[in-house]
Amino acid sequence: MANLLELLAAQPVLLLFALVGAGAALGHVKVRGIGLGAAAVLFLALAAGALGAAYEVELHVPEVYGTLGLTLFTFTVGIVSGASFFASLRKSLGLVAAMVGVLGIGGLVAVLLGRLLGLDAATVAGAFAGALTNTPALAAAREAAGDDVAPTVAYAVTYVFGVVGMLVVSQLVLRSRAQDTDAPRPLVNRTIRVEVTAEPSLRELLERYEGRLTFSRVRHGEDRPIETASLDDVLREGDMVTVVGEEDAVDAVTTELGHTSTHILQADRRYLDMRRITVSNPAVAGLTIGELGLAQRFGAVISRLRRGDVDIVASDELRIQPGDRVRVIAPRDKMPAISAYFGDSSRGFSDINPVVLGVGMALGVLLGLVTIPVAGGKFAVGAAMGTLVVGLVLGRVGRIGRVVTVMPFTAAQALSELGLLIFLAQAGTTAGGRIEQAFASGQWVKVGLLGLAVTAAVGLLLWFVMRRVFAVGGTTLSGIVAGAQTQPAVLAFANGRTGFDPRVALGYALVYPAAMIAKIVLGTVLGGL
């Protein structure tokens, strides 16, 4: 055993990928349908670090690998979530503020209970950082306390339950996801025969239903050809129109206009055809559907878009990403030209866009070097938050001139998972090597109780506030729990349980930046008491 441990200690790359491979395999093991997923890599790395310490062999994945994995993870989460994040933030400021308030209550619990248990400020600050699994908060606490040992030992004791506790909260939260009211509704196609005489325009109807449906085909009169729908089309009695959207919105517009027709326009392909086309042409990626000008170019319309495993109603404001699959309705003779225009290559799923990846990561790391004065001291933004912020901005922008600033959803997800696994392996070996020291300190029981109380208080209060006050669905809330904990392992668990539902990443990205800042500030304050 000692020889094997010495080999792994001498070959950190071998150690890293052995932990990633074995941990990922362990994560696939499920008991009653529940598995650890990527979090298994963390626990295996903790065990490996502790085993190495027992044999007086330091098993340690270099910190630079962990930084690489974490920043790669946060950058790609930002890229994937950018557009949705900024759209949601306008109506979610209260939610973010409430999350920060919950973290503040966690800090208050740490101070009061820490004093009751007779723990010094440095230990309390380290325990708080570990209970909320935030390494930058630990760094801030160590600097404010002027003590490198006590906060680190407390962090190692409380970190494991910080992860396990929030995994439990996430599991509890996800039990209610079947009742989510914010779940993406399946899209339906329907042909409507118009019976009203008010002659509404499609533009008026689209504005009224605010992006929940779109129109793809229209026939003005029985003997007229089927045409692609235009915003300027006016519906008259006897016309037929095909609508695509969420079922309840389609039901409402059907009642408003007339009744469901037995004649299905989309089944008649004499005039128009339909095809799913993969976006792989960089010239169109990052543009909105309105900016494509398909009606003017080809007499075509996009009815829906598939991103990952989710169908999205097409709207002029929706931004196209590489790897998206668009459903296009167009004249039959225009389909070859439209396919060439979008690219329609499998490369659209796998192009990691190395220019944006390199430049964006570099900008994020540079942003992380920025220091902000707080309470007489200062703290660095940190590479993780810096890359997340840059990723969110690039994901929102879509393109700058001729440069596409996003990457395919599938490629971003693959890079995100790789970065996460690397980070978990590094974090686990670092904390695992200190477990024995932590338990030999004599105060580990008190420190453990403090950490348990902080994790439980934050997790359960966050669950209560988000569900009762803001009525957040279980799927989105699982991402908020992971983001508030700034814990990728919890995010990985939620992603695994939901099949990478995009609402999880959205919840995570929505609160992560504010949670990171709040924890660093609280770590500074607690360490300086």
PDB file of N, CA, C and O in Angstrom, residues 193-232:
ATOM      1  N   ARG A 193     -59.070  26.979 -37.480  1.00  0.00           N
ATOM      2  CA  ARG A 193     -59.914  27.625 -38.489  1.00  0.00           C
ATOM      3  C   ARG A 193     -60.509  28.883 -37.863  1.00  0.00           C
ATOM      4  O   ARG A 193     -61.142  28.840 -36.810  1.00  0.00           O
ATOM      5  N   VAL A 194     -60.299  30.008 -38.504  1.00  0.00           N
ATOM      6  CA  VAL A 194     -60.711  31.303 -37.965  1.00  0.00           C
ATOM      7  C   VAL A 194     -62.213  31.501 -38.189  1.00  0.00           C
ATOM      8  O   VAL A 194     -62.711  31.339 -39.312  1.00  0.00           O
ATOM      9  N   GLU A 195     -62.918  31.868 -37.124  1.00  0.00           N
ATOM     10  CA  GLU A 195     -64.365  32.095 -37.204  1.00  0.00           C
ATOM     11  C   GLU A 195     -64.755  33.513 -36.813  1.00  0.00           C
ATOM     12  O   GLU A 195     -65.892  33.918 -37.010  1.00  0.00           O
ATOM     13  N   VAL A 196     -63.818  34.271 -36.259  1.00  0.00           N
ATOM     14  CA  VAL A 196     -64.143  35.617 -35.795  1.00  0.00           C
ATOM     15  C   VAL A 196     -64.041  36.605 -36.962  1.00  0.00           C
ATOM     16  O   VAL A 196     -63.379  36.358 -37.965  1.00  0.00           O
ATOM     17  N   THR A 197     -64.721  37.732 -36.807  1.00  0.00           N
ATOM     18  CA  THR A 197     -64.711  38.758 -37.865  1.00  0.00           C
ATOM     19  C   THR A 197     -63.886  39.977 -37.478  1.00  0.00           C
ATOM     20  O   THR A 197     -63.838  40.964 -38.225  1.00  0.00           O
ATOM     21  N   ALA A 198     -63.196  39.910 -36.344  1.00  0.00           N
ATOM     22  CA  ALA A 198     -62.440  41.079 -35.858  1.00  0.00           C
ATOM     23  C   ALA A 198     -61.172  41.338 -36.666  1.00  0.00           C
ATOM     24  O   ALA A 198     -60.597  42.422 -36.591  1.00  0.00           O
ATOM     25  N   GLU A 199     -60.708  40.342 -37.434  1.00  0.00           N
ATOM     26  CA  GLU A 199     -59.519  40.450 -38.275  1.00  0.00           C
ATOM     27  C   GLU A 199     -58.262  40.882 -37.495  1.00  0.00           C
ATOM     28  O   GLU A 199     -57.628  41.903 -37.780  1.00  0.00           O
ATOM     29  N   PRO A 200     -57.861  40.076 -36.503  1.00  0.00           N
ATOM     30  CA  PRO A 200     -56.638  40.397 -35.758  1.00  0.00           C
ATOM     31  C   PRO A 200     -55.402  40.097 -36.612  1.00  0.00           C
ATOM     32  O   PRO A 200     -55.408  39.210 -37.467  1.00  0.00           O
ATOM     33  N   SER A 201     -54.333  40.822 -36.370  1.00  0.00           N
ATOM     34  CA  SER A 201     -53.068  40.539 -37.044  1.00  0.00           C
ATOM     35  C   SER A 201     -52.247  39.583 -36.177  1.00  0.00           C
ATOM     36  O   SER A 201     -52.421  39.515 -34.958  1.00  0.00           O
ATOM     37  N   LEU A 202     -51.336  38.852 -36.811  1.00  0.00           N
ATOM     38  CA  LEU A 202     -50.485  37.947 -36.054  1.00  0.00           C
ATOM     39  C   LEU A 202     -49.581  38.725 -35.092  1.00  0.00           C
ATOM     40  O   LEU A 202     -49.252  38.241 -34.006  1.00  0.00           O
ATOM     41  N   ARG A 203     -49.202  39.928 -35.472  1.00  0.00           N
ATOM     42  CA  ARG A 203     -48.369  40.756 -34.601  1.00  0.00           C
ATOM     43  C   ARG A 203     -49.092  41.045 -33.276  1.00  0.00           C
ATOM     44  O   ARG A 203     -48.515  40.936 -32.197  1.00  0.00           O
ATOM     45  N   GLU A 204     -50.386  41.401 -33.383  1.00  0.00           N
ATOM     46  CA  GLU A 204     -51.170  41.685 -32.183  1.00  0.00           C
ATOM     47  C   GLU A 204     -51.274  40.465 -31.288  1.00  0.00           C
ATOM     48  O   GLU A 204     -51.136  40.553 -30.063  1.00  0.00           O
ATOM     49  N   LEU A 205     -51.502  39.302 -31.891  1.00  0.00           N
ATOM     50  CA  LEU A 205     -51.659  38.075 -31.118  1.00  0.00           C
ATOM     51  C   LEU A 205     -50.355  37.686 -30.421  1.00  0.00           C
ATOM     52  O   LEU A 205     -50.356  37.273 -29.256  1.00  0.00           O
ATOM     53  N   LEU A 206     -49.222  37.816 -31.116  1.00  0.00           N
ATOM     54  CA  LEU A 206     -47.929  37.473 -30.519  1.00  0.00           C
ATOM     55  C   LEU A 206     -47.607  38.385 -29.340  1.00  0.00           C
ATOM     56  O   LEU A 206     -47.086  37.937 -28.314  1.00  0.00           O
ATOM     57  N   GLU A 207     -47.909  39.658 -29.463  1.00  0.00           N
ATOM     58  CA  GLU A 207     -47.668  40.585 -28.354  1.00  0.00           C
ATOM     59  C   GLU A 207     -48.544  40.245 -27.158  1.00  0.00           C
ATOM     60  O   GLU A 207     -48.111  40.344 -26.011  1.00  0.00           O
ATOM     61  N   ARG A 208     -49.754  39.792 -27.419  1.00  0.00           N
ATOM     62  CA  ARG A 208     -50.681  39.477 -26.341  1.00  0.00           C
ATOM     63  C   ARG A 208     -50.243  38.240 -25.562  1.00  0.00           C
ATOM     64  O   ARG A 208     -50.404  38.165 -24.344  1.00  0.00           O
ATOM     65  N   TYR A 209     -49.656  37.266 -26.261  1.00  0.00           N
ATOM     66  CA  TYR A 209     -49.266  36.018 -25.599  1.00  0.00           C
ATOM     67  C   TYR A 209     -47.782  35.986 -25.226  1.00  0.00           C
ATOM     68  O   TYR A 209     -47.283  34.971 -24.748  1.00  0.00           O
ATOM     69  N   GLU A 210     -47.059  37.062 -25.413  1.00  0.00           N
ATOM     70  CA  GLU A 210     -45.726  37.312 -24.866  1.00  0.00           C
ATOM     71  C   GLU A 210     -44.778  36.127 -25.002  1.00  0.00           C
ATOM     72  O   GLU A 210     -44.219  35.616 -24.028  1.00  0.00           O
ATOM     73  N   GLY A 211     -44.582  35.651 -26.212  1.00  0.00           N
ATOM     74  CA  GLY A 211     -43.572  34.633 -26.464  1.00  0.00           C
ATOM     75  C   GLY A 211     -43.947  33.210 -26.096  1.00  0.00           C
ATOM     76  O   GLY A 211     -43.122  32.311 -26.179  1.00  0.00           O
ATOM     77  N   ARG A 212     -45.208  32.974 -25.707  1.00  0.00           N
ATOM     78  CA  ARG A 212     -45.615  31.618 -25.328  1.00  0.00           C
ATOM     79  C   ARG A 212     -46.089  30.812 -26.522  1.00  0.00           C
ATOM     80  O   ARG A 212     -46.359  29.615 -26.403  1.00  0.00           O
ATOM     81  N   LEU A 213     -46.209  31.455 -27.680  1.00  0.00           N
ATOM     82  CA  LEU A 213     -46.592  30.738 -28.886  1.00  0.00           C
ATOM     83  C   LEU A 213     -46.070  31.489 -30.094  1.00  0.00           C
ATOM     84  O   LEU A 213     -45.624  32.640 -30.002  1.00  0.00           O
ATOM     85  N   THR A 214     -46.115  30.824 -31.242  1.00  0.00           N
ATOM     86  CA  THR A 214     -45.758  31.472 -32.501  1.00  0.00           C
ATOM     87  C   THR A 214     -46.608  30.855 -33.603  1.00  0.00           C
ATOM     88  O   THR A 214     -47.221  29.790 -33.413  1.00  0.00           O
ATOM     89  N   PHE A 215     -46.654  31.520 -34.744  1.00  0.00           N
ATOM     90  CA  PHE A 215     -47.435  31.034 -35.887  1.00  0.00           C
ATOM     91  C   PHE A 215     -46.468  30.645 -36.996  1.00  0.00           C
ATOM     92  O   PHE A 215     -45.500  31.356 -37.263  1.00  0.00           O
ATOM     93  N   SER A 216     -46.741  29.501 -37.629  1.00  0.00           N
ATOM     94  CA  SER A 216     -45.800  29.000 -38.638  1.00  0.00           C
ATOM     95  C   SER A 216     -46.365  29.003 -40.054  1.00  0.00           C
ATOM     96  O   SER A 216     -45.663  29.321 -41.002  1.00  0.00           O
ATOM     97  N   ARG A 217     -47.655  28.643 -40.236  1.00  0.00           N
ATOM     98  CA  ARG A 217     -48.251  28.557 -41.573  1.00  0.00           C
ATOM     99  C   ARG A 217     -49.612  29.248 -41.574  1.00  0.00           C
ATOM    100  O   ARG A 217     -50.286  29.280 -40.541  1.00  0.00           O
ATOM    101  N   VAL A 218     -50.010  29.748 -42.728  1.00  0.00           N
ATOM    102  CA  VAL A 218     -51.319  30.370 -42.857  1.00  0.00           C
ATOM    103  C   VAL A 218     -51.852  30.116 -44.263  1.00  0.00           C
ATOM    104  O   VAL A 218     -51.090  30.057 -45.236  1.00  0.00           O
ATOM    105  N   ARG A 219     -53.172  29.927 -44.341  1.00  0.00           N
ATOM    106  CA  ARG A 219     -53.845  29.806 -45.653  1.00  0.00           C
ATOM    107  C   ARG A 219     -55.020  30.766 -45.644  1.00  0.00           C
ATOM    108  O   ARG A 219     -55.934  30.654 -44.823  1.00  0.00           O
ATOM    109  N   HIS A 220     -54.980  31.719 -46.557  1.00  0.00           N
ATOM    110  CA  HIS A 220     -56.046  32.718 -46.667  1.00  0.00           C
ATOM    111  C   HIS A 220     -57.064  32.235 -47.694  1.00  0.00           C
ATOM    112  O   HIS A 220     -56.957  32.522 -48.884  1.00  0.00           O
ATOM    113  N   GLY A 221     -58.047  31.465 -47.228  1.00  0.00           N
ATOM    114  CA  GLY A 221     -59.075  30.961 -48.139  1.00  0.00           C
ATOM    115  C   GLY A 221     -58.774  29.536 -48.581  1.00  0.00           C
ATOM    116  O   GLY A 221     -57.616  29.109 -48.657  1.00  0.00           O
ATOM    117  N   GLU A 222     -59.831  28.802 -48.905  1.00  0.00           N
ATOM    118  CA  GLU A 222     -59.714  27.381 -49.216  1.00  0.00           C
ATOM    119  C   GLU A 222     -58.857  27.101 -50.445  1.00  0.00           C
ATOM    120  O   GLU A 222     -58.155  26.104 -50.519  1.00  0.00           O
ATOM    121  N   ASP A 223     -58.930  27.971 -51.440  1.00  0.00           N
ATOM    122  CA  ASP A 223     -58.260  27.692 -52.713  1.00  0.00           C
ATOM    123  C   ASP A 223     -56.890  28.343 -52.820  1.00  0.00           C
ATOM    124  O   ASP A 223     -56.269  28.312 -53.887  1.00  0.00           O
ATOM    125  N   ARG A 224     -56.409  28.940 -51.742  1.00  0.00           N
ATOM    126  CA  ARG A 224     -55.119  29.623 -51.781  1.00  0.00           C
ATOM    127  C   ARG A 224     -54.010  28.684 -51.304  1.00  0.00           C
ATOM    128  O   ARG A 224     -54.240  27.761 -50.526  1.00  0.00           O
ATOM    129  N   PRO A 225     -52.765  28.898 -51.738  1.00  0.00           N
ATOM    130  CA  PRO A 225     -51.648  28.058 -51.283  1.00  0.00           C
ATOM    131  C   PRO A 225     -51.318  28.344 -49.814  1.00  0.00           C
ATOM    132  O   PRO A 225     -51.633  29.419 -49.286  1.00  0.00           O
ATOM    133  N   ILE A 226     -50.674  27.382 -49.186  1.00  0.00           N
ATOM    134  CA  ILE A 226     -50.206  27.571 -47.811  1.00  0.00           C
ATOM    135  C   ILE A 226     -48.933  28.423 -47.859  1.00  0.00           C
ATOM    136  O   ILE A 226     -48.033  28.186 -48.662  1.00  0.00           O
ATOM    137  N   GLU A 227     -48.867  29.419 -46.969  1.00  0.00           N
ATOM    138  CA  GLU A 227     -47.712  30.313 -46.920  1.00  0.00           C
ATOM    139  C   GLU A 227     -47.101  30.302 -45.521  1.00  0.00           C
ATOM    140  O   GLU A 227     -47.753  29.937 -44.557  1.00  0.00           O
ATOM    141  N   THR A 228     -45.822  30.707 -45.444  1.00  0.00           N
ATOM    142  CA  THR A 228     -45.225  30.905 -44.120  1.00  0.00           C
ATOM    143  C   THR A 228     -45.870  32.137 -43.489  1.00  0.00           C
ATOM    144  O   THR A 228     -46.171  33.118 -44.160  1.00  0.00           O
ATOM    145  N   ALA A 229     -46.085  32.064 -42.184  1.00  0.00           N
ATOM    146  CA  ALA A 229     -46.773  33.148 -41.478  1.00  0.00           C
ATOM    147  C   ALA A 229     -45.862  34.364 -41.360  1.00  0.00           C
ATOM    148  O   ALA A 229     -44.658  34.249 -41.142  1.00  0.00           O
ATOM    149  N   SER A 230     -46.474  35.541 -41.500  1.00  0.00           N
ATOM    150  CA  SER A 230     -45.758  36.806 -41.359  1.00  0.00           C
ATOM    151  C   SER A 230     -46.442  37.642 -40.285  1.00  0.00           C
ATOM    152  O   SER A 230     -47.666  37.544 -40.084  1.00  0.00           O
ATOM    153  N   LEU A 231     -45.664  38.478 -39.614  1.00  0.00           N
ATOM    154  CA  LEU A 231     -46.235  39.333 -38.576  1.00  0.00           C
ATOM    155  C   LEU A 231     -47.329  40.236 -39.118  1.00  0.00           C
ATOM    156  O   LEU A 231     -48.249  40.628 -38.396  1.00  0.00           O
ATOM    157  N   ASP A 232     -47.248  40.579 -40.379  1.00  0.00           N
ATOM    158  CA  ASP A 232     -48.223  41.495 -40.971  1.00  0.00           C
ATOM    159  C   ASP A 232     -49.479  40.791 -41.470  1.00  0.00           C
ATOM    160  O   ASP A 232     -50.409  41.456 -41.932  1.00  0.00           O
TER     161      ASP A 232
END
